[in-house]
Amino acid sequence: MAGHNGLGGSGRRAPRAWLYGGSRNGFGAADDSGGLVPHIRRVAMLSVHTSPLDQPGTGDAGGMNVYIVELSRQLAALGIEVEIFTRATSGALAPTAELAPGVLVRHIDAGPYEGLSKEELPAQLCAFTHGVMQIWAGERPGYFDLVHSHYWLSGHVGWLAAERWGVPLVHAMHTMAKVKNAALATGDTPEPAARVIGETQIVQAADRLIANTAEEAAELVRHYDADPRRTAVVHPGVNLERFRPGDGRAAARARLGLPPDAFIPLFAGRIQPLKAPDILLHAVRELLDADPSLRSRLLVPIVGGPSGTGLARPERMQKLAARLGLADLALFRPPVAQAELADWYRAASVLVMPSYSESFGLVAAEAQACGTPVIAAAVGGLPVVVRDRDTGFLIDGHDPADYARALRRFADRPGLSERLGAAAARHARGFGWDATAADTLAVYRAAAEARRFARAGAGLGSV
């Protein structure tokens, strides 16, 4: 179905930035109708709780870090300067760091450098906001044209900054407390009421909300009473230069020292109940119980570090593997740089992503761009990223037996990985960050145009 995967009937990708409750692109096409398009020169990008310079896959660093880095780089390529404000986590950090030409990272002192969990950060938002305002006060008037905040903590800083500077606020939730709480993994901790209240306030305050998928936009409307006319859908992207099939599976396995003929289901991501790597291990146990002969050619890499509630029991997955009799098959590796991560994707027979909640699923998109099919939970944005039975398989629910059946398809038919992987690589080519940046810029301009009209209307009303 065309609406399911974002493709029109011709097979070409349809325009991806559109207002959830509006027209095709939702922006009034001011440039097509002869009106002036608002000029965005410099954006303040806010990421309080995690730095774009952190290694994805551990701590609180994950898909959002990748999102901010790649989006900022592409915006800079379009001629827009981006300054990213994030909390300093070490006294050794320089006040500023250049991420890329046109992209500056500013480290803000707010609370102790180390030992603060994400749950403790709300108490530091005043200090963080003060640091942002101090930097702004040292610049000329009108220095920033727009604020783009990421995650609810940043949204509160962005709300105050945008009001003080008289510029639009564009906010991206990335995850939502009400959505996460509705699909908690066993043993996971619910998001607190304070976050729910904070998110509700940001939804009402933002000039525009950016959702990764139409499903996420619908959740914003359903759970937070978001205005559909101010909610835009922009799919995240994939770095298609880094994540590509390259020289193939055999070469990637040789570089990583993996057996050339093994069946390798891969998990890559943060090790926490939300991401459900335990389901993969339980599924492998069921697979072996059904066919013990697979053991001689099976290897299960788990690439990533503890995060979130997983930090409380960092050895949980290793202990589970031992308890299930899989200690000799499970290969635990810490987070790796993206160039090496691409090799892990290429080396895998299939990526397994049994998450309880995903706003989009960048890991699945990256793996597919490398030519690797995906077995994923049919949650959040994953049905947009993974085309069921074409680039992989979507699983309803989190029963390990269902994942074991999907794994058995690949184990029994080695050619399936190649066939679905080729389709996956083609599908992923529609998710370039250049398109994401162009669509995001359209959202920025729409927010600026709406604010300009509102000011003009207020002026007429006072006459």
CSV table of N, CA and C in Angstrom, one decimal, residues 25-142:
chain,number,residue,atom,x,y,z
A,25,ASN,N,2.0,19.2,1.0
A,25,ASN,CA,3.2,19.5,1.7
A,25,ASN,C,3.0,20.4,2.9
A,26,GLY,N,1.8,21.0,3.0
A,26,GLY,CA,1.4,21.7,4.2
A,26,GLY,C,2.0,23.1,4.5
A,27,PHE,N,2.8,23.6,3.5
A,27,PHE,CA,3.5,24.8,3.7
A,27,PHE,C,3.0,26.0,2.9
A,28,GLY,N,1.9,25.8,2.2
A,28,GLY,CA,1.4,26.9,1.5
A,28,GLY,C,2.2,27.3,0.3
A,29,ALA,N,3.3,26.7,0.1
A,29,ALA,CA,4.2,27.0,-1.1
A,29,ALA,C,4.3,28.4,-1.4
A,30,ALA,N,4.8,29.2,-0.3
A,30,ALA,CA,5.0,30.6,-0.5
A,30,ALA,C,5.9,31.0,-1.6
A,31,ASP,N,6.9,30.2,-1.9
A,31,ASP,CA,7.8,30.5,-3.0
A,31,ASP,C,7.2,30.3,-4.3
A,32,ASP,N,6.2,29.4,-4.4
A,32,ASP,CA,5.5,29.1,-5.7
A,32,ASP,C,4.5,30.2,-6.0
A,33,SER,N,3.9,30.8,-5.0
A,33,SER,CA,2.9,31.8,-5.2
A,33,SER,C,3.4,33.2,-5.3
A,34,GLY,N,4.7,33.4,-5.3
A,34,GLY,CA,5.2,34.7,-5.4
A,34,GLY,C,5.5,35.4,-4.1
A,35,GLY,N,5.1,34.8,-3.0
A,35,GLY,CA,5.4,35.5,-1.7
A,35,GLY,C,6.9,35.3,-1.3
A,36,LEU,N,7.3,36.0,-0.3
A,36,LEU,CA,8.6,35.9,0.2
A,36,LEU,C,8.8,34.7,1.1
A,37,VAL,N,9.9,33.9,0.8
A,37,VAL,CA,10.2,32.8,1.7
A,37,VAL,C,11.0,33.3,2.8
A,38,PRO,N,10.7,33.0,4.1
A,38,PRO,CA,11.5,33.5,5.2
A,38,PRO,C,12.9,33.0,5.1
A,39,HIS,N,13.9,33.8,5.4
A,39,HIS,CA,15.3,33.5,5.2
A,39,HIS,C,15.8,33.0,6.6
A,40,ILE,N,16.2,31.7,6.6
A,40,ILE,CA,16.8,31.1,7.8
A,40,ILE,C,18.3,31.1,7.7
A,41,ARG,N,19.0,31.9,8.5
A,41,ARG,CA,20.5,32.0,8.4
A,41,ARG,C,21.2,31.1,9.4
A,42,ARG,N,20.6,31.1,10.7
A,42,ARG,CA,21.3,30.4,11.8
A,42,ARG,C,20.3,29.8,12.7
A,43,VAL,N,20.5,28.6,13.1
A,43,VAL,CA,19.6,27.8,13.9
A,43,VAL,C,20.3,27.4,15.2
A,44,ALA,N,19.6,27.6,16.3
A,44,ALA,CA,20.1,27.1,17.6
A,44,ALA,C,19.5,25.7,17.8
A,45,MET,N,20.3,24.7,17.8
A,45,MET,CA,19.9,23.3,18.0
A,45,MET,C,20.1,22.9,19.4
A,46,LEU,N,19.1,22.4,20.1
A,46,LEU,CA,19.3,22.1,21.5
A,46,LEU,C,19.2,20.6,21.8
A,47,SER,N,20.2,20.1,22.5
A,47,SER,CA,20.3,18.7,22.8
A,47,SER,C,20.8,18.6,24.2
A,48,VAL,N,20.0,18.8,25.2
A,48,VAL,CA,20.5,18.9,26.6
A,48,VAL,C,21.1,17.6,27.1
A,49,HIS,N,20.5,16.5,27.0
A,49,HIS,CA,20.9,15.3,27.7
A,49,HIS,C,21.9,14.4,27.0
A,50,THR,N,22.2,14.7,25.8
A,50,THR,CA,23.2,13.8,25.1
A,50,THR,C,23.9,14.7,24.0
A,51,SER,N,25.2,14.5,23.9
A,51,SER,CA,25.9,15.3,23.0
A,51,SER,C,26.1,14.6,21.7
A,52,PRO,N,26.0,15.4,20.6
A,52,PRO,CA,26.2,14.8,19.3
A,52,PRO,C,27.6,14.3,19.1
A,53,LEU,N,28.5,14.6,20.0
A,53,LEU,CA,29.9,14.1,19.9
A,53,LEU,C,30.0,12.8,20.6
A,54,ASP,N,29.0,12.3,21.3
A,54,ASP,CA,29.1,11.0,22.0
A,54,ASP,C,29.0,9.9,21.1
A,55,GLN,N,29.6,8.7,21.5
A,55,GLN,CA,29.5,7.5,20.7
A,55,GLN,C,28.1,6.9,20.8
A,56,PRO,N,27.4,6.8,19.6
A,56,PRO,CA,26.1,6.2,19.7
A,56,PRO,C,26.2,4.7,20.1
A,57,GLY,N,25.2,4.3,20.8
A,57,GLY,CA,25.1,2.9,21.2
A,57,GLY,C,25.4,2.6,22.7
A,58,THR,N,25.7,3.7,23.4
A,58,THR,CA,25.9,3.5,24.9
A,58,THR,C,25.4,4.7,25.6
A,59,GLY,N,25.2,4.5,26.9
A,59,GLY,CA,24.6,5.6,27.7
A,59,GLY,C,23.3,6.1,27.1
A,60,ASP,N,23.2,7.4,27.0
A,60,ASP,CA,22.0,7.9,26.4
A,60,ASP,C,22.2,8.3,24.9
A,61,ALA,N,23.3,7.9,24.4
A,61,ALA,CA,23.6,8.2,23.0
A,61,ALA,C,23.0,7.1,22.0
A,62,GLY,N,22.3,7.6,21.1
A,62,GLY,CA,21.7,6.6,20.1
A,62,GLY,C,21.3,7.3,18.8
A,63,GLY,N,20.1,6.9,18.4
A,63,GLY,CA,19.6,7.4,17.1
A,63,GLY,C,19.5,8.9,17.1
A,64,MET,N,19.1,9.5,18.2
A,64,MET,CA,18.9,11.0,18.2
A,64,MET,C,20.3,11.7,18.0
A,65,ASN,N,21.3,11.1,18.5
A,65,ASN,CA,22.7,11.7,18.3
A,65,ASN,C,23.0,11.7,16.8
A,66,VAL,N,22.7,10.6,16.2
A,66,VAL,CA,23.0,10.4,14.7
A,66,VAL,C,22.1,11.4,14.0
A,67,TYR,N,20.9,11.5,14.4
A,67,TYR,CA,19.9,12.4,13.7
A,67,TYR,C,20.4,13.9,13.8
A,68,ILE,N,20.9,14.3,14.9
A,68,ILE,CA,21.3,15.7,15.1
A,68,ILE,C,22.6,16.0,14.3
A,69,VAL,N,23.5,15.1,14.3
A,69,VAL,CA,24.8,15.2,13.6
A,69,VAL,C,24.5,15.3,12.1
A,70,GLU,N,23.8,14.3,11.5
A,70,GLU,CA,23.6,14.3,10.1
A,70,GLU,C,22.7,15.4,9.6
A,71,LEU,N,21.6,15.8,10.4
A,71,LEU,CA,20.8,16.9,10.0
A,71,LEU,C,21.6,18.2,10.0
A,72,SER,N,22.4,18.4,11.0
A,72,SER,CA,23.1,19.6,11.1
A,72,SER,C,24.1,19.8,9.9
A,73,ARG,N,24.8,18.7,9.6
A,73,ARG,CA,25.7,18.7,8.5
A,73,ARG,C,25.0,19.1,7.2
A,74,GLN,N,23.9,18.5,7.0
A,74,GLN,CA,23.2,18.7,5.7
A,74,GLN,C,22.6,20.1,5.7
A,75,LEU,N,22.1,20.6,6.8
A,75,LEU,CA,21.6,22.0,6.9
A,75,LEU,C,22.8,23.0,6.6
A,76,ALA,N,24.0,22.7,7.1
A,76,ALA,CA,25.1,23.5,6.8
A,76,ALA,C,25.4,23.5,5.3
A,77,ALA,N,25.3,22.3,4.7
A,77,ALA,CA,25.5,22.2,3.2
A,77,ALA,C,24.5,23.1,2.5
A,78,LEU,N,23.4,23.3,3.1
A,78,LEU,CA,22.4,24.2,2.4
A,78,LEU,C,22.6,25.7,2.7
A,79,GLY,N,23.7,26.0,3.5
A,79,GLY,CA,24.0,27.4,3.7
A,79,GLY,C,23.5,27.9,5.1
A,80,ILE,N,23.0,27.0,5.9
A,80,ILE,CA,22.4,27.4,7.2
A,80,ILE,C,23.4,27.0,8.3
A,81,GLU,N,23.9,28.0,9.1
A,81,GLU,CA,24.8,27.8,10.2
A,81,GLU,C,24.0,27.1,11.4
A,82,VAL,N,24.6,26.2,12.0
A,82,VAL,CA,23.9,25.5,13.1
A,82,VAL,C,24.8,25.5,14.3
A,83,GLU,N,24.3,25.9,15.5
A,83,GLU,CA,25.0,25.9,16.7
A,83,GLU,C,24.2,24.9,17.7
A,84,ILE,N,24.9,23.9,18.1
A,84,ILE,CA,24.3,22.8,18.9
A,84,ILE,C,24.7,23.1,20.4
A,85,PHE,N,23.7,23.3,21.2
A,85,PHE,CA,23.9,23.5,22.7
A,85,PHE,C,23.7,22.1,23.4
A,86,THR,N,24.7,21.7,24.1
A,86,THR,CA,24.5,20.4,24.9
A,86,THR,C,25.2,20.6,26.2
A,87,ARG,N,24.9,19.7,27.2
A,87,ARG,CA,25.4,19.8,28.5
A,87,ARG,C,26.8,19.3,28.6
A,88,ALA,N,27.7,20.1,29.2
A,88,ALA,CA,29.1,19.6,29.4
A,88,ALA,C,29.2,18.5,30.3
A,89,THR,N,29.8,17.4,30.0
A,89,THR,CA,29.9,16.2,30.9
A,89,THR,C,31.4,16.0,31.3
A,90,SER,N,32.3,16.9,31.1
A,90,SER,CA,33.6,16.8,31.5
A,90,SER,C,34.2,18.2,31.6
A,91,GLY,N,35.0,18.5,32.6
A,91,GLY,CA,35.7,19.7,32.7
A,91,GLY,C,36.8,19.9,31.7
A,92,ALA,N,37.2,18.8,31.0
A,92,ALA,CA,38.2,18.9,30.0
A,92,ALA,C,37.7,19.4,28.6
A,93,LEU,N,36.4,19.4,28.5
A,93,LEU,CA,35.8,19.8,27.2
A,93,LEU,C,36.0,21.3,26.9
A,94,ALA,N,36.4,21.6,25.7
A,94,ALA,CA,36.5,23.0,25.3
A,94,ALA,C,35.1,23.6,25.2
A,95,PRO,N,35.0,24.9,25.5
A,95,PRO,CA,33.6,25.5,25.4
A,95,PRO,C,32.9,25.3,24.1
A,96,THR,N,33.7,25.2,23.0
A,96,THR,CA,33.1,25.0,21.7
A,96,THR,C,34.0,24.0,20.9
A,97,ALA,N,33.3,23.3,20.0
A,97,ALA,CA,34.0,22.3,19.1
A,97,ALA,C,33.3,22.4,17.7
A,98,GLU,N,34.1,22.4,16.7
A,98,GLU,CA,33.5,22.4,15.3
A,98,GLU,C,33.2,20.9,14.9
A,99,LEU,N,32.0,20.6,14.7
A,99,LEU,CA,31.5,19.3,14.3
A,99,LEU,C,31.8,19.1,12.8
A,100,ALA,N,31.5,20.2,12.1
A,100,ALA,CA,31.7,20.2,10.6
A,100,ALA,C,31.7,21.6,10.2
A,101,PRO,N,32.2,22.0,9.0
A,101,PRO,CA,32.1,23.4,8.6
A,101,PRO,C,30.6,23.9,8.7
A,102,GLY,N,30.5,24.9,9.4
A,102,GLY,CA,29.1,25.5,9.6
A,102,GLY,C,28.3,24.9,10.7
A,103,VAL,N,28.9,24.0,11.5
A,103,VAL,CA,28.2,23.3,12.6
A,103,VAL,C,29.1,23.4,13.8
A,104,LEU,N,28.7,24.2,14.8
A,104,LEU,CA,29.4,24.4,16.1
A,104,LEU,C,28.7,23.8,17.2
A,105,VAL,N,29.4,23.0,18.1
A,105,VAL,CA,28.9,22.4,19.3
A,105,VAL,C,29.3,23.3,20.5
A,106,ARG,N,28.4,23.8,21.3
A,106,ARG,CA,28.7,24.6,22.5
A,106,ARG,C,28.4,23.7,23.7
A,107,HIS,N,29.4,23.6,24.6
A,107,HIS,CA,29.2,22.9,25.8
A,107,HIS,C,28.8,23.8,26.9
A,108,ILE,N,27.6,23.5,27.6
A,108,ILE,CA,27.1,24.4,28.6
A,108,ILE,C,27.3,23.7,30.0
A,109,ASP,N,27.8,24.5,30.9
A,109,ASP,CA,28.0,24.0,32.3
A,109,ASP,C,26.6,24.0,33.0
A,110,ALA,N,26.2,22.8,33.4
A,110,ALA,CA,24.9,22.8,34.1
A,110,ALA,C,24.9,21.5,35.0
A,111,GLY,N,25.2,21.7,36.3
A,111,GLY,CA,25.3,20.6,37.2
A,111,GLY,C,26.6,19.9,37.1
A,112,PRO,N,26.8,18.9,38.0
A,112,PRO,CA,28.1,18.2,38.0
A,112,PRO,C,28.4,17.5,36.6
A,113,TYR,N,29.6,17.4,36.3
A,113,TYR,CA,30.0,16.9,35.0
A,113,TYR,C,29.6,15.5,34.8
A,114,GLU,N,29.8,14.7,35.8
A,114,GLU,CA,29.6,13.2,35.7
A,114,GLU,C,28.6,12.8,36.8
A,115,GLY,N,28.0,11.6,36.5
A,115,GLY,CA,27.2,11.0,37.5
A,115,GLY,C,25.7,11.4,37.5
A,116,LEU,N,25.3,12.3,36.6
A,116,LEU,CA,23.9,12.7,36.5
A,116,LEU,C,23.2,11.8,35.6
A,117,SER,N,22.1,11.2,36.0
A,117,SER,CA,21.3,10.4,35.1
A,117,SER,C,20.3,11.3,34.4
A,118,LYS,N,19.7,10.8,33.3
A,118,LYS,CA,18.8,11.7,32.5
A,118,LYS,C,17.6,12.1,33.4
A,119,GLU,N,17.2,11.2,34.4
A,119,GLU,CA,16.1,11.5,35.3
A,119,GLU,C,16.4,12.7,36.2
A,120,GLU,N,17.7,13.0,36.4
A,120,GLU,CA,18.1,14.0,37.3
A,120,GLU,C,18.3,15.4,36.6
A,121,LEU,N,18.2,15.4,35.3
A,121,LEU,CA,18.5,16.6,34.5
A,121,LEU,C,17.5,17.7,34.6
A,122,PRO,N,16.2,17.4,34.9
A,122,PRO,CA,15.2,18.5,35.0
A,122,PRO,C,15.7,19.6,36.0
A,123,ALA,N,16.3,19.1,37.1
A,123,ALA,CA,16.8,20.1,38.1
A,123,ALA,C,17.9,21.0,37.6
A,124,GLN,N,18.5,20.7,36.4
A,124,GLN,CA,19.6,21.5,35.9
A,124,GLN,C,19.1,22.3,34.7
A,125,LEU,N,17.8,22.3,34.4
A,125,LEU,CA,17.4,23.1,33.2
A,125,LEU,C,17.5,24.6,33.3
A,126,CYS,N,17.3,25.1,34.5
A,126,CYS,CA,17.5,26.5,34.8
A,126,CYS,C,19.0,26.9,34.5
A,127,ALA,N,19.9,26.1,35.0
A,127,ALA,CA,21.3,26.4,34.8
A,127,ALA,C,21.7,26.3,33.3
A,128,PHE,N,21.1,25.3,32.7
A,128,PHE,CA,21.4,25.2,31.2
A,128,PHE,C,20.8,26.4,30.4
A,129,THR,N,19.6,26.8,30.8
A,129,THR,CA,19.0,27.9,30.1
A,129,THR,C,19.8,29.2,30.3
A,130,HIS,N,20.3,29.4,31.5
A,130,HIS,CA,21.1,30.5,31.8
A,130,HIS,C,22.4,30.5,31.0
A,131,GLY,N,23.0,29.4,30.8
A,131,GLY,CA,24.2,29.3,29.9
A,131,GLY,C,23.9,29.6,28.5
A,132,VAL,N,22.8,29.2,28.0
A,132,VAL,CA,22.4,29.5,26.6
A,132,VAL,C,22.2,31.0,26.5
A,133,MET,N,21.5,31.6,27.4
A,133,MET,CA,21.2,33.0,27.4
A,133,MET,C,22.4,33.9,27.5
A,134,GLN,N,23.4,33.4,28.2
A,134,GLN,CA,24.7,34.2,28.3
A,134,GLN,C,25.4,34.2,27.0
A,135,ILE,N,25.4,33.1,26.3
A,135,ILE,CA,26.0,33.1,25.0
A,135,ILE,C,25.2,34.0,24.0
A,136,TRP,N,23.9,33.9,24.0
A,136,TRP,CA,23.1,34.8,23.2
A,136,TRP,C,23.3,36.2,23.4
A,137,ALA,N,23.5,36.6,24.7
A,137,ALA,CA,23.6,38.0,25.1
A,137,ALA,C,24.9,38.6,24.5
A,138,GLY,N,25.9,37.8,24.3
A,138,GLY,CA,27.1,38.2,23.7
A,138,GLY,C,27.1,38.4,22.2
A,139,GLU,N,26.0,38.1,21.6
A,139,GLU,CA,25.9,38.2,20.1
A,139,GLU,C,25.1,39.4,19.7
A,140,ARG,N,25.1,39.7,18.5
A,140,ARG,CA,24.3,40.9,18.0
A,140,ARG,C,22.8,40.5,18.0
A,141,PRO,N,21.9,41.5,18.0
A,141,PRO,CA,20.5,41.2,18.0
A,141,PRO,C,20.1,40.4,16.7
A,142,GLY,N,19.2,39.5,16.9
A,142,GLY,CA,18.8,38.7,15.7
A,142,GLY,C,19.7,37.6,15.3
